[in-house]
mmCIF file of C-alpha atoms in Angstrom:
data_model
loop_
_atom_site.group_PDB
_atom_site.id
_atom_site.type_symbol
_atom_site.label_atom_id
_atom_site.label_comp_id
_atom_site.label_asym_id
_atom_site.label_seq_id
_atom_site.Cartn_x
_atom_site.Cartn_y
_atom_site.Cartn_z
ATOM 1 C CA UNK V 1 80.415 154.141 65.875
ATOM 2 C CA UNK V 2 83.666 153.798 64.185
ATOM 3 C CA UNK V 3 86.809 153.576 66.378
ATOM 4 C CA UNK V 4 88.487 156.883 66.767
ATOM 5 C CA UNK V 5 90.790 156.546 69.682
ATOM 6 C CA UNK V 6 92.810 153.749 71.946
ATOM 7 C CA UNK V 7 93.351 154.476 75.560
ATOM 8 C CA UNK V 8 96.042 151.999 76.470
ATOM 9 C CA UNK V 9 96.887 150.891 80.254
ATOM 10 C CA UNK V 10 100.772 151.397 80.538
ATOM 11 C CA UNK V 11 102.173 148.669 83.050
ATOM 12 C CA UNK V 12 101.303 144.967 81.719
ATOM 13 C CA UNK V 13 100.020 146.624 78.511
ATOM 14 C CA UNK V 14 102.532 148.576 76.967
ATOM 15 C CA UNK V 15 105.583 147.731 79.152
ATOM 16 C CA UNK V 16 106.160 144.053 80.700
ATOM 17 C CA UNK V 17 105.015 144.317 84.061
ATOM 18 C CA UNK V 18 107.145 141.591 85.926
ATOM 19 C CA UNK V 19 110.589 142.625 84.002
ATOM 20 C CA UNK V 20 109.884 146.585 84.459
ATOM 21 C CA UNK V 21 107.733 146.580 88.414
ATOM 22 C CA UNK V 22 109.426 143.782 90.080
ATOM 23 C CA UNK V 23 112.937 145.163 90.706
ATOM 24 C CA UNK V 24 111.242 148.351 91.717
ATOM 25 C CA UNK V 25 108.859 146.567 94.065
ATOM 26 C CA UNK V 26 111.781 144.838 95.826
ATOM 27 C CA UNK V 27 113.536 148.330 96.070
ATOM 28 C CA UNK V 28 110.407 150.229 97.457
ATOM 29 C CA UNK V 29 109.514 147.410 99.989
ATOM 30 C CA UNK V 30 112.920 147.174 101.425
ATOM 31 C CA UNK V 31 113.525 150.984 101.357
ATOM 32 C CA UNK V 32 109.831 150.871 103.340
ATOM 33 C CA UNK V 33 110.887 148.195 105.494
ATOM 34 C CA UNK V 34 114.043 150.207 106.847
ATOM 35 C CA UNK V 35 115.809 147.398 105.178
ATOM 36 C CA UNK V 36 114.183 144.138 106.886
ATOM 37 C CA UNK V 37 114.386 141.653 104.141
ATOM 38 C CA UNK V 38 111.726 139.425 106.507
ATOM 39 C CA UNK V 39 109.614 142.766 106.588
ATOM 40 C CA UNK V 40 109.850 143.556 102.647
ATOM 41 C CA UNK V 41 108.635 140.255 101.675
ATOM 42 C CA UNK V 42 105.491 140.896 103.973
ATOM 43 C CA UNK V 43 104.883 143.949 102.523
ATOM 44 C CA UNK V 44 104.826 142.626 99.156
ATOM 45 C CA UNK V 45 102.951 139.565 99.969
ATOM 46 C CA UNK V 46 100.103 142.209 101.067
ATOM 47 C CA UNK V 47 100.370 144.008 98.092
ATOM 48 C CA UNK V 48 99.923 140.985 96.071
ATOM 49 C CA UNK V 49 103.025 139.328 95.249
ATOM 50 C CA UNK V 50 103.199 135.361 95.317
ATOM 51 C CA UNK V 51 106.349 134.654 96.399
ATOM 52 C CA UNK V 52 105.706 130.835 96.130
ATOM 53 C CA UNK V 53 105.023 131.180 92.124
ATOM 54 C CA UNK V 54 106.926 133.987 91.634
ATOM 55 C CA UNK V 55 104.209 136.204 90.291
ATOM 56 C CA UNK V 56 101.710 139.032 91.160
ATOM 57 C CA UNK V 57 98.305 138.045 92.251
ATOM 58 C CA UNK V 58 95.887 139.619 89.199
ATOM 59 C CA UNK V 59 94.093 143.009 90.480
ATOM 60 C CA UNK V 60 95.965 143.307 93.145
ATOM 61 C CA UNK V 61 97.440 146.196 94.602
ATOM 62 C CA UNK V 62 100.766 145.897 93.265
ATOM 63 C CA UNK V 63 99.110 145.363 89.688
ATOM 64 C CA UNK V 64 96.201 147.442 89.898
ATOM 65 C CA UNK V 65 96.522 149.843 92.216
ATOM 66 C CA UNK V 66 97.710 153.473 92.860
ATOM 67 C CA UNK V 67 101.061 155.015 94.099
ATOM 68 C CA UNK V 68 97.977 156.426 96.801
ATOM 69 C CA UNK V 69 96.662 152.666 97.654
ATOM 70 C CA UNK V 70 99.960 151.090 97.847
ATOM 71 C CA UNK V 71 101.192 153.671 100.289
ATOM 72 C CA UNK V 72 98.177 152.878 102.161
ATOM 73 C CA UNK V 73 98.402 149.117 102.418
ATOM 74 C CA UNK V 74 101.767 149.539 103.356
ATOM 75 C CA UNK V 75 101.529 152.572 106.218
ATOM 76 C CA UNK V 76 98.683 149.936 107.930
ATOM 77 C CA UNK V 77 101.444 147.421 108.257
ATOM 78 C CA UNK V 78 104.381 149.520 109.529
ATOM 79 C CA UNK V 79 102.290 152.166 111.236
ATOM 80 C CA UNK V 80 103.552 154.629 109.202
ATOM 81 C CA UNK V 81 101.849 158.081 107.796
ATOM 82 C CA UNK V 82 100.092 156.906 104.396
ATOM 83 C CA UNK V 83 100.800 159.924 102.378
ATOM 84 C CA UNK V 84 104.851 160.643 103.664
ATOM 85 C CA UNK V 85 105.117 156.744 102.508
ATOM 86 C CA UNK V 86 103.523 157.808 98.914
ATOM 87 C CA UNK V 87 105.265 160.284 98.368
ATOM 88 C CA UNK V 88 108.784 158.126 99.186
ATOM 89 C CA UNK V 89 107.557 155.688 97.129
ATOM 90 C CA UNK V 90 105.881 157.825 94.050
ATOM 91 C CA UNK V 91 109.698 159.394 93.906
ATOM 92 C CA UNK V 92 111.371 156.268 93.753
ATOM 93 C CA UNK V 93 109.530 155.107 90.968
ATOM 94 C CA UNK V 94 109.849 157.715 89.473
ATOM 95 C CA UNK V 95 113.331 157.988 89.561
ATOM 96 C CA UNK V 96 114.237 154.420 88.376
ATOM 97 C CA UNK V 97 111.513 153.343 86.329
ATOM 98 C CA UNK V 98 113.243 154.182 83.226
ATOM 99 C CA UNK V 99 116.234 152.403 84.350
ATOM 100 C CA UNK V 100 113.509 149.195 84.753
ATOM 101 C CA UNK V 101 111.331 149.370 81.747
ATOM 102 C CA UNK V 102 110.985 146.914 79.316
ATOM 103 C CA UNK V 103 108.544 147.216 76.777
ATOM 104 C CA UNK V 104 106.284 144.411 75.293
ATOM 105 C CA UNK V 105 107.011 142.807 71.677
ATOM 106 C CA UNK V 106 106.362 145.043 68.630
ATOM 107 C CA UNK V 107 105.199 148.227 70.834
ATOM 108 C CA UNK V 108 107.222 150.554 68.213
ATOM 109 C CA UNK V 109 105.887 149.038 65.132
ATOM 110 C CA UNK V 110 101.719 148.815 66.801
ATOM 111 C CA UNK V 111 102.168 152.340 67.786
ATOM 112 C CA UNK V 112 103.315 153.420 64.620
ATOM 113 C CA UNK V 113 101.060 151.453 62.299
ATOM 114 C CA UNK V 114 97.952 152.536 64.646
ATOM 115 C CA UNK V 115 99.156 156.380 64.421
ATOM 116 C CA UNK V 116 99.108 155.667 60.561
ATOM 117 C CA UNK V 117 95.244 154.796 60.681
ATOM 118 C CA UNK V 118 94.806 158.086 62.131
ATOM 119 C CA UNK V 119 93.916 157.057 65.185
ATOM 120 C CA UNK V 120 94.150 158.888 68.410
ATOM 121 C CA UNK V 121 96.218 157.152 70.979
ATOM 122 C CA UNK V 122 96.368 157.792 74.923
ATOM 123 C CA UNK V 123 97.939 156.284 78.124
ATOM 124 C CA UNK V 124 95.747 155.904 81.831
ATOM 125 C CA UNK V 125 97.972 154.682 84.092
ATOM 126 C CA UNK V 126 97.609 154.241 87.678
ATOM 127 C CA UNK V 127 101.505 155.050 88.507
ATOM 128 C CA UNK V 128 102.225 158.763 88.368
ATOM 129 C CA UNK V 129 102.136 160.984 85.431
ATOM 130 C CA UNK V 130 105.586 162.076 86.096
ATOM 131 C CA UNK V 131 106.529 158.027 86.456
ATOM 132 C CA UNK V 132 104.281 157.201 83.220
ATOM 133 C CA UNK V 133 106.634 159.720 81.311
ATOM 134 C CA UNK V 134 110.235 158.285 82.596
ATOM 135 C CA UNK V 135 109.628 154.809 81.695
ATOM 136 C CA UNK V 136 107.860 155.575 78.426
ATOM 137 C CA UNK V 137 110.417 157.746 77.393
ATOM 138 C CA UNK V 138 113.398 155.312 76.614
ATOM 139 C CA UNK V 139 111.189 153.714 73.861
ATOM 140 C CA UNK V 140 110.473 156.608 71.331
ATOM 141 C CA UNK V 141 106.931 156.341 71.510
ATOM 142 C CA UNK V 142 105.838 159.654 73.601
ATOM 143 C CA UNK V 143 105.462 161.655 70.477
ATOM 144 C CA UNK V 144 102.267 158.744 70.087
ATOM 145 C CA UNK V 145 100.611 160.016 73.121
ATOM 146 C CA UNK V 146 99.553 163.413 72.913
ATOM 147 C CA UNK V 147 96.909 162.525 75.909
ATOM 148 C CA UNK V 148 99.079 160.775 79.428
ATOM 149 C CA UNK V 149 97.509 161.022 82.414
ATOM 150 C CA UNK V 150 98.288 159.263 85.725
ATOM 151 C CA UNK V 151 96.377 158.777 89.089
ATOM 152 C CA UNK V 152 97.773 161.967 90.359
ATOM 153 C CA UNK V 153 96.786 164.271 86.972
ATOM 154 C CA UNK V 154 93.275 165.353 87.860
ATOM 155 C CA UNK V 155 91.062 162.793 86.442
ATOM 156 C CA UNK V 156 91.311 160.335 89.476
ATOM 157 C CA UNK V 157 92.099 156.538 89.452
ATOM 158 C CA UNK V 158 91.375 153.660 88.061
ATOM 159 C CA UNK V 159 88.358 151.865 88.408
ATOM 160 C CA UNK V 160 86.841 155.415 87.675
ATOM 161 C CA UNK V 161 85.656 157.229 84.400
ATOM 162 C CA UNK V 162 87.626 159.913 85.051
ATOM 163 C CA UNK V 163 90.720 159.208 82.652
ATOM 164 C CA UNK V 164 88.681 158.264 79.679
ATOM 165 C CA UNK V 165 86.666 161.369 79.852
ATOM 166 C CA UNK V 166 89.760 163.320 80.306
ATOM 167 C CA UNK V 167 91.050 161.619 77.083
ATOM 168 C CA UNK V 168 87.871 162.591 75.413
ATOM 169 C CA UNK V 169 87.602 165.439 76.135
ATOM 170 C CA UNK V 170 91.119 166.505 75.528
ATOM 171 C CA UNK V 171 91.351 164.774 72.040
ATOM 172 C CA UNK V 172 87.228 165.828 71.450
ATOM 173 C CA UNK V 173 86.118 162.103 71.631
ATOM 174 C CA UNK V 174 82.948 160.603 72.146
ATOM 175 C CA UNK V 175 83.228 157.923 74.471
ATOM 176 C CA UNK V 176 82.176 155.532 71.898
ATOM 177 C CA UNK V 177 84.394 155.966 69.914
ATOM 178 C CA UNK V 178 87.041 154.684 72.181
ATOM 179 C CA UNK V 179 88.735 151.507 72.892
ATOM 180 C CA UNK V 180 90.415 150.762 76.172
ATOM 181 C CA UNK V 181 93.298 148.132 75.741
ATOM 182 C CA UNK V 182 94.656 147.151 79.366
ATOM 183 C CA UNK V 183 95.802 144.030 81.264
ATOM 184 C CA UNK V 184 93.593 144.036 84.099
ATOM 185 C CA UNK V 185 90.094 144.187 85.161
ATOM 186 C CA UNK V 186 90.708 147.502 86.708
ATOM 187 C CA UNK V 187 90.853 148.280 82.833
ATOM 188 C CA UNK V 188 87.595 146.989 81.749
ATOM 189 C CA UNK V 189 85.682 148.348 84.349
ATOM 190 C CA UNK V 190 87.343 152.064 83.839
ATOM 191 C CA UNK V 191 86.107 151.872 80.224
ATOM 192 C CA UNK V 192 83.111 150.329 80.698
ATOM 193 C CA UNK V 193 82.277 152.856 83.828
ATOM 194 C CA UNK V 194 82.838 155.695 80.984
ATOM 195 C CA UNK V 195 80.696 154.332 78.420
ATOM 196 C CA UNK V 196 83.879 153.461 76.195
ATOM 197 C CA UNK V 197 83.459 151.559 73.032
ATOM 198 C CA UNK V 198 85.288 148.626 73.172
ATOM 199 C CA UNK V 199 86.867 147.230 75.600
ATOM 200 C CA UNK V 200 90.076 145.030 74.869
ATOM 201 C CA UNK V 201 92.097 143.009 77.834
ATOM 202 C CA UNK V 202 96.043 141.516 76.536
ATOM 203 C CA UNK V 203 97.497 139.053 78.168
ATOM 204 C CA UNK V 204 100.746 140.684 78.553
ATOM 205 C CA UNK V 205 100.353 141.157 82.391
ATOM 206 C CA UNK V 206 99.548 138.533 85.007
ATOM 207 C CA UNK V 207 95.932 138.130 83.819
ATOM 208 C CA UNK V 208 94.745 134.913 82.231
ATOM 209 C CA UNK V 209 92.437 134.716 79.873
ATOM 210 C CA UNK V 210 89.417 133.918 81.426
ATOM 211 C CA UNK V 211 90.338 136.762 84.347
ATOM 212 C CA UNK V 212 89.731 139.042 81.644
ATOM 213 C CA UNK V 213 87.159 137.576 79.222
ATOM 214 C CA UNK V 214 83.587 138.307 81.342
ATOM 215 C CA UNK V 215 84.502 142.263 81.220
ATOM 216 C CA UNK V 216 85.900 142.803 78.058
ATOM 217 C CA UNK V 217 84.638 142.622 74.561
ATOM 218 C CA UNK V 218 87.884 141.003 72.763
ATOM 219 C CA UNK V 219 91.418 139.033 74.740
ATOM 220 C CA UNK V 220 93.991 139.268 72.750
ATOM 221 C CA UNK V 221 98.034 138.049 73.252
ATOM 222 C CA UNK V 222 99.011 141.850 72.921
ATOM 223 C CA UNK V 223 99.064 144.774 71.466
ATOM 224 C CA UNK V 224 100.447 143.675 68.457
ATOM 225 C CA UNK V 225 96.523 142.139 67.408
ATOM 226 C CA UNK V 226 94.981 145.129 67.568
ATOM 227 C CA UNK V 227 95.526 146.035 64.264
ATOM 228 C CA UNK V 228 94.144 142.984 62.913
ATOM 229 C CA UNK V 229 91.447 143.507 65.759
ATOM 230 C CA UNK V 230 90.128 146.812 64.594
ATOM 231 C CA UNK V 231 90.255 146.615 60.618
ATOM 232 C CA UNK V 232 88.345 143.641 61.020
ATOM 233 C CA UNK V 233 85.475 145.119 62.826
ATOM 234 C CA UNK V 234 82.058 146.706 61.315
ATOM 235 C CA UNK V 235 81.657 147.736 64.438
ATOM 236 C CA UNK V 236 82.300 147.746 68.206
ATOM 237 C CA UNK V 237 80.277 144.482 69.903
ATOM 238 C CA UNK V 238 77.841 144.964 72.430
ATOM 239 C CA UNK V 239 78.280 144.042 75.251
ATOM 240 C CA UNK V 240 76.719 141.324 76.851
#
């Protein structure tokens, strides 16, 4: 079946993960840590952070996980109540992500030429709807998405189907006829848990390739191949 809609992943996918999540990670663990820097930095080592290489550990919690499981790994640590700490956090991010974001290379221009093809395009994110909205927004692209949906809008989280059927049945898809593009194994699995198409993992977030290559169908740099990626396909590949 020919490819009739993209589902993209938001953070590491569409926005630069590290430049847009890392500030706000600092922020949220030392707002969480009643402002104990020796505190904050064990909270984000738990949620995934290496502080030795600088980076975020791939499908961790900080990368691949909810506002809900991040307020969870942290409340276990300080003995705090899980959902009070979500809901600080969810509103934090919320109100600076858009202050934060930075989007990849050429996500205008792939937006716009992938519109063009008349394809249907979508975001599944596992920050909130609300947050997916703020940091989208400062880039021009929204009017792209007429299908956004976060962890908290009703279809459920990511590793689970629920998103992509959402998506389909919102823009009257078959699940085969839709590509997930995302940066993380959480991703792939989400997709491939729906039945989805193709799936497509970019190396724009802190997966490396061959994180990403045993549950996807195509790696590519970015976004900006997918152009190239789908006019130069008969046909989705099976999966192994």
């Amino acid at each position: 079946m020919t490819i009739a809609g993209i589902l993209f992943d938001k953070d590491g996918t569409l926005l630069d993960y590290h430049a847009t999540w890392m500030p706000l990670n600092r922020q949220a663990a030392l707002a969480a840590a009643g402002g104990d820097p020796a505190l904050a930095e064990r909270l984000l080592a738990a949620g995934g952070y290496d502080a030795a290489n600088d980076c975020i550990v791939p499908d961790s919690v900080l990368i691949s996980g909810s506002n809900d499981d991040l307020g969870a790994c942290w409340a276990e640590i300080l003995d705090a109540d899980s959902a009070e700490l979500t809901d600080r956090l969810s509103a934090l991010f919320e109100a600076g992500s858009a202050a934060t974001a930075v989007a990849v290379a050429g996500l205008a221009e792939t937006l716009t030429a992938l519109a063009a093809r008349g394809l249907v395009l979508g975001v599944a994110t596992n920050d909130s709807e609300e947050g997916a909205y703020n940091s989208l927004g400062p880039f021009g692209v929204l009017d792209h998405f007429p299908f956004v949906a976060g962890y908290d809008s009703g279809h459920g989280a990511k590793p689970g189907p629920g998103m992509v059927q959402g998506f389909c049945q919102a823009m009257d898809l078959m699940p085969e006829a839709v590509a997930v593009v995302g940066d993380s194994r959480h991703d792939m699995e989400m997709g491939r848990n729906a039945g989805a198409g193709l799936l497509v993992g970019v190396l724009t977030g802190s997966a490396a390739h061959d994180d990403l290559a045993p549950h996807a169908h195509h790696v590519l740099d970015s976004i900006v191949e997918l152009e190239a990626l789908l006019g130069g396909l008969a046909a989705p590949p099976k999966s192994s």
